[in-house]
Short mmCIF file of C-alpha atoms in Angstrom, two decimals:
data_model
loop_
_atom_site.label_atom_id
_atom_site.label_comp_id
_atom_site.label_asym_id
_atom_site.label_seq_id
_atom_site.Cartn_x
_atom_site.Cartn_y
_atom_site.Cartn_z
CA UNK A 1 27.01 -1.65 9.42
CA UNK A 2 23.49 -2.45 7.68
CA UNK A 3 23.61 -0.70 3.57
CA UNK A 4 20.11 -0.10 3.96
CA UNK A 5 20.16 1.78 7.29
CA UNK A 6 22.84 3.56 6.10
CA UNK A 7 21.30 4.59 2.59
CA UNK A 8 18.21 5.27 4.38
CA UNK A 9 19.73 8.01 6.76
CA UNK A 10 20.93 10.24 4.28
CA UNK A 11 18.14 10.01 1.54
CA UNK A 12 15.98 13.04 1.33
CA UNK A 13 12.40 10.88 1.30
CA UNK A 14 10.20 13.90 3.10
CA UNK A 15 11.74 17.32 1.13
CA UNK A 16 9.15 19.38 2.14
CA UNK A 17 9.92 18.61 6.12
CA UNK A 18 13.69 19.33 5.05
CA UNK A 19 16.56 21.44 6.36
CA UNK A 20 19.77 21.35 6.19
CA UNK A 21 20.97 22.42 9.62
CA UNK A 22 19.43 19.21 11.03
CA UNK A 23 22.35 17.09 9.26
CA UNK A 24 25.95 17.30 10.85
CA UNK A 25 28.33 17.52 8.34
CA UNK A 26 30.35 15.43 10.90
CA UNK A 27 28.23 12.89 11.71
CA UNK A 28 29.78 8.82 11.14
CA UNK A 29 26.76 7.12 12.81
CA UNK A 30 29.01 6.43 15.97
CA UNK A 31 30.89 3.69 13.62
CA UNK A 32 33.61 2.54 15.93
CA UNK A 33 36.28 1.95 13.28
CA UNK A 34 39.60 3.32 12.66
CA UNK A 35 40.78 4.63 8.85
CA UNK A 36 42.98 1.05 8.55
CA UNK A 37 39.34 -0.30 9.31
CA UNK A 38 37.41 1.68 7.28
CA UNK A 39 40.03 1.20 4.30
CA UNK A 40 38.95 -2.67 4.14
CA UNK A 41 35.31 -1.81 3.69
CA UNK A 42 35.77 0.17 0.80
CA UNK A 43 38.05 -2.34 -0.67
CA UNK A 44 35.32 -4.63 -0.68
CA UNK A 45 32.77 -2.34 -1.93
CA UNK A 46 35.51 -1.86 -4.94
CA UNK A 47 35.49 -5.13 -5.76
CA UNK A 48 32.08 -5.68 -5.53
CA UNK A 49 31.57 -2.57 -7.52
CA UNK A 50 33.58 -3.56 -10.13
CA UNK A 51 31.98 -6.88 -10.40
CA UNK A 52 28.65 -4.72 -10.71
CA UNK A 53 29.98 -2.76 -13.00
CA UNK A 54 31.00 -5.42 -15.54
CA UNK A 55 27.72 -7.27 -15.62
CA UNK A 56 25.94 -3.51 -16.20
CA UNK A 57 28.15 -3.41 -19.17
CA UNK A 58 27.21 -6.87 -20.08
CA UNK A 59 23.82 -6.85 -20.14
CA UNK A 60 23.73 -3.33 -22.14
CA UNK A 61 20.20 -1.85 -20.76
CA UNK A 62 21.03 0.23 -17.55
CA UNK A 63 22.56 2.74 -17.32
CA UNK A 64 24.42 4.71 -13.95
CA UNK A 65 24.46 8.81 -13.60
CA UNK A 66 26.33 10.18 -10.53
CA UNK A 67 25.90 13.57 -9.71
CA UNK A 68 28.11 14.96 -7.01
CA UNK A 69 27.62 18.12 -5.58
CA UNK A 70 28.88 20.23 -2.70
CA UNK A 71 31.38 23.09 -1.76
CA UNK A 72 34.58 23.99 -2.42
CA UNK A 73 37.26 21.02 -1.26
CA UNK A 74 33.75 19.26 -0.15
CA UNK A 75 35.66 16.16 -1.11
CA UNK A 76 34.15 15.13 -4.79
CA UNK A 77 37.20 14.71 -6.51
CA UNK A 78 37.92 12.06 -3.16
CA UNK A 79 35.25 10.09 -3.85
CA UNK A 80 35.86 9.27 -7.41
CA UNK A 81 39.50 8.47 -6.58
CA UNK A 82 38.54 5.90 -3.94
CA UNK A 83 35.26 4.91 -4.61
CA UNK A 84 35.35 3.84 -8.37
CA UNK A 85 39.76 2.71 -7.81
CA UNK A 86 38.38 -0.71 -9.02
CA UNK A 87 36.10 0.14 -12.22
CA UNK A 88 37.15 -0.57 -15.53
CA UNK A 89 37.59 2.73 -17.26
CA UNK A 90 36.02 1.90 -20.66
CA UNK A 91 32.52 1.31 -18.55
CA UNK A 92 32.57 4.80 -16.46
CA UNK A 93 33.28 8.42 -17.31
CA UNK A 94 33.97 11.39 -15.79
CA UNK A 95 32.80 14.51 -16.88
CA UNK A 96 33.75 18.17 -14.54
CA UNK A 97 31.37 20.71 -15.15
CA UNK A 98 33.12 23.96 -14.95
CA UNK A 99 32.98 27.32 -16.30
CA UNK A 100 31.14 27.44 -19.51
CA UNK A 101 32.48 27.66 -22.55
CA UNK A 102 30.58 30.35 -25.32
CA UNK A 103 29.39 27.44 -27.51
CA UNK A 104 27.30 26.04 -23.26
CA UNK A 105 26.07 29.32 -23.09
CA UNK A 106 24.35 29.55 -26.36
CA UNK A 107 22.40 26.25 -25.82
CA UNK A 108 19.80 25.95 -22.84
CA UNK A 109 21.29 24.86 -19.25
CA UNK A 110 20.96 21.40 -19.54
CA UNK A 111 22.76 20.92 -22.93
CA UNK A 112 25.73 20.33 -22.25
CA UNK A 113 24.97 17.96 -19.34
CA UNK A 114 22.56 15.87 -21.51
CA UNK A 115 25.17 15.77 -24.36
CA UNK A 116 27.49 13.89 -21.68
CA UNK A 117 24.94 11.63 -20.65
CA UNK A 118 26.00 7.89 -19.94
CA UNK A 119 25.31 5.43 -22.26
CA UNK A 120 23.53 2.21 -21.81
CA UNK A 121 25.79 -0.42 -20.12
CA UNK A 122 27.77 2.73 -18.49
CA UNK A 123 28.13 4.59 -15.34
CA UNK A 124 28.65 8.49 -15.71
CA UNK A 125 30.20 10.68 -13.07
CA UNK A 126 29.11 14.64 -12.91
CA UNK A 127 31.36 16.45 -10.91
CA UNK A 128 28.90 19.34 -10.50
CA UNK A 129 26.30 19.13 -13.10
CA UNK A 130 23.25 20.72 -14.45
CA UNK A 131 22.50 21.84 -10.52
CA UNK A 132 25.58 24.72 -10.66
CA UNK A 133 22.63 26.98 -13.09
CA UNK A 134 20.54 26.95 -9.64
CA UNK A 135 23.27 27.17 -7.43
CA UNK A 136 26.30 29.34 -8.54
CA UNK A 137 23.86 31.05 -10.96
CA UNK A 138 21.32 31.76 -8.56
CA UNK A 139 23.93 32.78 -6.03
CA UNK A 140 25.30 35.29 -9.03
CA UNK A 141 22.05 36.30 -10.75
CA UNK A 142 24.31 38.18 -13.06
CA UNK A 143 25.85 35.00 -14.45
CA UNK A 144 21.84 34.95 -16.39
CA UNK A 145 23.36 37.98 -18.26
CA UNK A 146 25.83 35.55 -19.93
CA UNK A 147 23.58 33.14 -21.00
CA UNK A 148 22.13 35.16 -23.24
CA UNK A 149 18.06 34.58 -22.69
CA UNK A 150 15.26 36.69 -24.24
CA UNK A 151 14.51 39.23 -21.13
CA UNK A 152 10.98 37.65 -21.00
CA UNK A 153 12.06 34.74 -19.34
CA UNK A 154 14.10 36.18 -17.00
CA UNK A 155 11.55 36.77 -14.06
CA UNK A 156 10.85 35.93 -10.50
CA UNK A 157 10.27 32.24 -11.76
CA UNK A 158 13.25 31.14 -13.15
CA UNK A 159 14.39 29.26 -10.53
CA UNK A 160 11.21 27.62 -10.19
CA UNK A 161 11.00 27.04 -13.72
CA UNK A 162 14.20 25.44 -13.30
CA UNK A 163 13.14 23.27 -10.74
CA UNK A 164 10.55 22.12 -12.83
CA UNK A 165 12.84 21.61 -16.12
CA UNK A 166 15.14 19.32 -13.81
CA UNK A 167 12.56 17.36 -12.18
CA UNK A 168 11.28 16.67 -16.23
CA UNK A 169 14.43 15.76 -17.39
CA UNK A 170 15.38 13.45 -14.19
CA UNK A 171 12.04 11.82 -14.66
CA UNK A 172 12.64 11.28 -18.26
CA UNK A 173 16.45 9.41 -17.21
CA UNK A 174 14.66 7.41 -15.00
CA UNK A 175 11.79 6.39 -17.42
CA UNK A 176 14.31 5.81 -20.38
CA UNK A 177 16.67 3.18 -18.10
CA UNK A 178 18.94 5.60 -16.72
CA UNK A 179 19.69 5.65 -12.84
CA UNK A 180 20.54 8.86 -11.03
CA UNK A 181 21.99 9.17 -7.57
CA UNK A 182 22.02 12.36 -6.05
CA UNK A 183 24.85 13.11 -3.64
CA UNK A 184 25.65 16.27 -1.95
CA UNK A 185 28.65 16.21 0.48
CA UNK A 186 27.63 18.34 3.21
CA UNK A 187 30.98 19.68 4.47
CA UNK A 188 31.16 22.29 7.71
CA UNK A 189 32.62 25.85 6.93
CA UNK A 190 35.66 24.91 9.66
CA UNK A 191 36.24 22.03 8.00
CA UNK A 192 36.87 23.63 4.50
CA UNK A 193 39.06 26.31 6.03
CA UNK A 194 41.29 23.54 7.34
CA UNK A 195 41.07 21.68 3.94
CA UNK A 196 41.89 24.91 2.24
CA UNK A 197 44.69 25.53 4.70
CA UNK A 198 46.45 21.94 4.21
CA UNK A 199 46.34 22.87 0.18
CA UNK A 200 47.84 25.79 1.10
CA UNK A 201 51.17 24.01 3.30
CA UNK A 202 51.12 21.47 0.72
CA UNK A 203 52.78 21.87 -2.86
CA UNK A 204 51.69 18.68 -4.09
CA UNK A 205 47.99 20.38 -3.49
CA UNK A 206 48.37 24.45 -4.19
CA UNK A 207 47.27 24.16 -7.50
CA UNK A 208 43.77 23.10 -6.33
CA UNK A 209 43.54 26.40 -4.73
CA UNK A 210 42.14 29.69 -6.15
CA UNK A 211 41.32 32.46 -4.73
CA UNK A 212 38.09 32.46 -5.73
CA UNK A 213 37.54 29.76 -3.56
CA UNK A 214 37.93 32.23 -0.68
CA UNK A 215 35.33 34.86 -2.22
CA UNK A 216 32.98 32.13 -2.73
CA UNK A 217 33.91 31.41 1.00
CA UNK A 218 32.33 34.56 2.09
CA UNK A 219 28.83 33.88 0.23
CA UNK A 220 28.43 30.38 2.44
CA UNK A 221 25.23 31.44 3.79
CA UNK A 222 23.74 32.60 0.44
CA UNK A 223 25.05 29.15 -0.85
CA UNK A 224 23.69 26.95 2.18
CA UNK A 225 19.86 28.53 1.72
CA UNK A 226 19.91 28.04 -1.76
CA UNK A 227 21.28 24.20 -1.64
CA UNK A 228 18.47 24.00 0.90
CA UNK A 229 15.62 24.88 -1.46
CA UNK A 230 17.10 23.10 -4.33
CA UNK A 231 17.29 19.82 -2.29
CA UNK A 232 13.52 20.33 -1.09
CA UNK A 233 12.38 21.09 -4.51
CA UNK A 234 14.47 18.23 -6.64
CA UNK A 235 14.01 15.17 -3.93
CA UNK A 236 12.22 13.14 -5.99
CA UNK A 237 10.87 9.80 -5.90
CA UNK A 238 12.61 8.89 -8.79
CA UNK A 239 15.46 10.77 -7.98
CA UNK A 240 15.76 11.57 -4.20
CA UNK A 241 19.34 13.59 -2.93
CA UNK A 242 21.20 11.82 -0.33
CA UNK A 243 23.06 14.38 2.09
CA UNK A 244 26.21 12.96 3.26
CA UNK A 245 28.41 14.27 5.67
CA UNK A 246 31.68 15.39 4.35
CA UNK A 247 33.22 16.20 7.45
CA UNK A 248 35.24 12.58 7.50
CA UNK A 249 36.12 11.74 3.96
CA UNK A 250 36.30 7.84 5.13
CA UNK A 251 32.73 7.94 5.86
CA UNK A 252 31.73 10.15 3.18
CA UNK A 253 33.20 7.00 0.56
CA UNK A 254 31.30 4.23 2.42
CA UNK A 255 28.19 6.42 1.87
CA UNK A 256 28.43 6.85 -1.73
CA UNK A 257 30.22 3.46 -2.28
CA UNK A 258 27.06 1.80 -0.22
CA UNK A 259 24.27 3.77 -2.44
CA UNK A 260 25.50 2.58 -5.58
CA UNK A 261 26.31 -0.83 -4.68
CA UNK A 262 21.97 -1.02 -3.50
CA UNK A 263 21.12 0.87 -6.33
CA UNK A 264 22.67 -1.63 -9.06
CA UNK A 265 21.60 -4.08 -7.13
CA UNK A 266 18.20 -3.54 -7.32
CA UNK A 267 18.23 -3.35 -10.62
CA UNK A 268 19.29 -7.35 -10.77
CA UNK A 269 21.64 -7.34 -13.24
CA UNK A 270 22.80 -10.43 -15.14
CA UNK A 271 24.64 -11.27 -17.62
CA UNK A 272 23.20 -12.11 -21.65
CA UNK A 273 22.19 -15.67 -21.96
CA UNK A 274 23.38 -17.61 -25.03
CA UNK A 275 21.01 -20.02 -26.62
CA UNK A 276 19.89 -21.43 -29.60
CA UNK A 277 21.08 -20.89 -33.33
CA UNK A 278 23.96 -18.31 -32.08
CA UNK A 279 25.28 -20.72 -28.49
CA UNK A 280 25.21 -23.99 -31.19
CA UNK A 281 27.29 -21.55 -33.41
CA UNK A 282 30.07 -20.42 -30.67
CA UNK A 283 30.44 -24.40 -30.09
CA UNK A 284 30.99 -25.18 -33.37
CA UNK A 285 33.82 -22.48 -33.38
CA UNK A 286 34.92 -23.90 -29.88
CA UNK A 287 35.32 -27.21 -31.39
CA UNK A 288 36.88 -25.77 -34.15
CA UNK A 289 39.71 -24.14 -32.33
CA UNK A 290 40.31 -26.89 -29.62
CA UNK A 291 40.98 -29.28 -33.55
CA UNK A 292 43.24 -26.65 -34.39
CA UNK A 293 45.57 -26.67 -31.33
CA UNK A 294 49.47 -26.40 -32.36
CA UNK A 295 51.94 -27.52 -31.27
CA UNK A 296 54.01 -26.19 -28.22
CA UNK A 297 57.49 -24.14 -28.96
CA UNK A 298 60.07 -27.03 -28.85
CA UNK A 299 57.64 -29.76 -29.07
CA UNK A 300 57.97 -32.42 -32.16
CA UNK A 301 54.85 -33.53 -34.15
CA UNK A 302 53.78 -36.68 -33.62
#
């Protein structure tokens, strides 16, 4: 399996010419692997991840935004479980965008998304993001009501507006040193019934469910238009969406696992060299330490 090919397939290059009933939300490339199989790869991407991961943190001028979008039980809380298993936790954080709170409302919609922004030498995780105010919002126009705006501003534009204000503030990531992948998990409406049905059976699971998963269940075609026009309209160049099949949640981790891995990369990260004044310094304290050694437990001076 070729990264790039793969990357390539499921980036949203040509948004204008885009539609989102030409991607299967089941489609695996015809990979001929079994789960055991497809376990190993994403193992490896862990590691190498990881390894990725440490020299970002090193080097302290990159930094990593992952924004994961999709449906109910689309499989976002998956992918962080498998794909970052291997990260060290002080260089990556999570943040869940849900419902929000009074003090969200009374800022504009991309506070409190750019107040959890990763820092420099980090990689941040959105689980939804800044995208749910032209999603969800758009989806429930009278969601606007609760945000409190001046009725001016609330006209036929908005959403473009939006657009607009996203497609700033992504440029001004990317300008400023901060990376940001794009990921919505295109999953079929059979294959969330049976996902919703399995957290249903299981008790380990239930208290995933709610039932307004099931109401939002019944506005899927108002939901797939409008992730349609947001896709076309926020595939940038700087920040293009990848649409990844969600159908198979092993494929839908060597996906996101394979983007990141080409994204960081690209960005050829090393880590800090030590020279002059400050490297003569650390082996004067080496030298320093290895005169100092004591003694073993047990073991006489000579």
């Amino acid at each position: 399996m070729k990264r790039k090919s793969l990357i390539k397939r499921y980036r949203i290059d040509k948004p204008k010419k885009f539609t989102l009933s030409d991607c299967d939300p089941a489609d695996t490339l015809d990979l001929d692997i079994d789960k055991s199989e497809a376990k190993a790869i994403l193992a490896d991407d862990s590691k190498q991840l990881a390894k990725m991961q440490e020299l970002l943190y090193a080097q302290n001028r990159w930094a990593l935004l992952i924004v994961l979008q999709g449906m109910d039980a689309a499989g976002k809380d998956s992918v962080i479980e498998h794909v970052m298993s291997g990260i060290n936790p002080q260089g990556c954080e999570v943040h869940s965008f849900k419902k929000p709170s009074e003090e969200e409302l009374a800022h504009d919609f991309l506070w409190r998304s750019t107040v959890r922004l990763p820092a420099r030498g980090k990689i941040g995780i959105f689980n939804r993001s800044y995208y749910e105010e032209v999603v969800v919002v758009r989806v429930h126009p009278e969601l606007l009501e609760r945000q409190h705006l001046p009725p001016e501003v609330v006209s036929k534009n908005i959403w473009r507006q939006r657009y607009e204000d996203i497609n700033t503030f992504e440029r001004h990531l990317t300008a400023s040193g901060t990376v940001v992948l794009k990921f919505f998990l295109h999953i079929s409406k059979e294959e969330q019934r049976r996902r919703f049905l399995q957290r249903l059976d299981d008790p380990a699971k239930r208290w995933k469910f709610s039932m307004n998963d099931v109401e939002e269940r019944r506005l899927w075609n108002d939901y797939m238009e409008t992730y349609e026009d947001v896709i076309r309209r926020t595939s940038t160049d700087e920040a293009p969406w990848h649409v990844v099949p969600a159908d198979n949640k092993w494929f839908t981790r060597l996906v996101v696992a394979a983007t990141m891995i080409d994204a960081l990369d690209r960005l050829n990260l090393q880590f800090p060299k030590i020279e002059g004044p400050l490297l003569e310094e650390m082996n004067k304290v080496k030298q320093a330490l290895e005169a100092n050694r004591q003694p073993k437990s047990g073991q006489k001076k000579g």
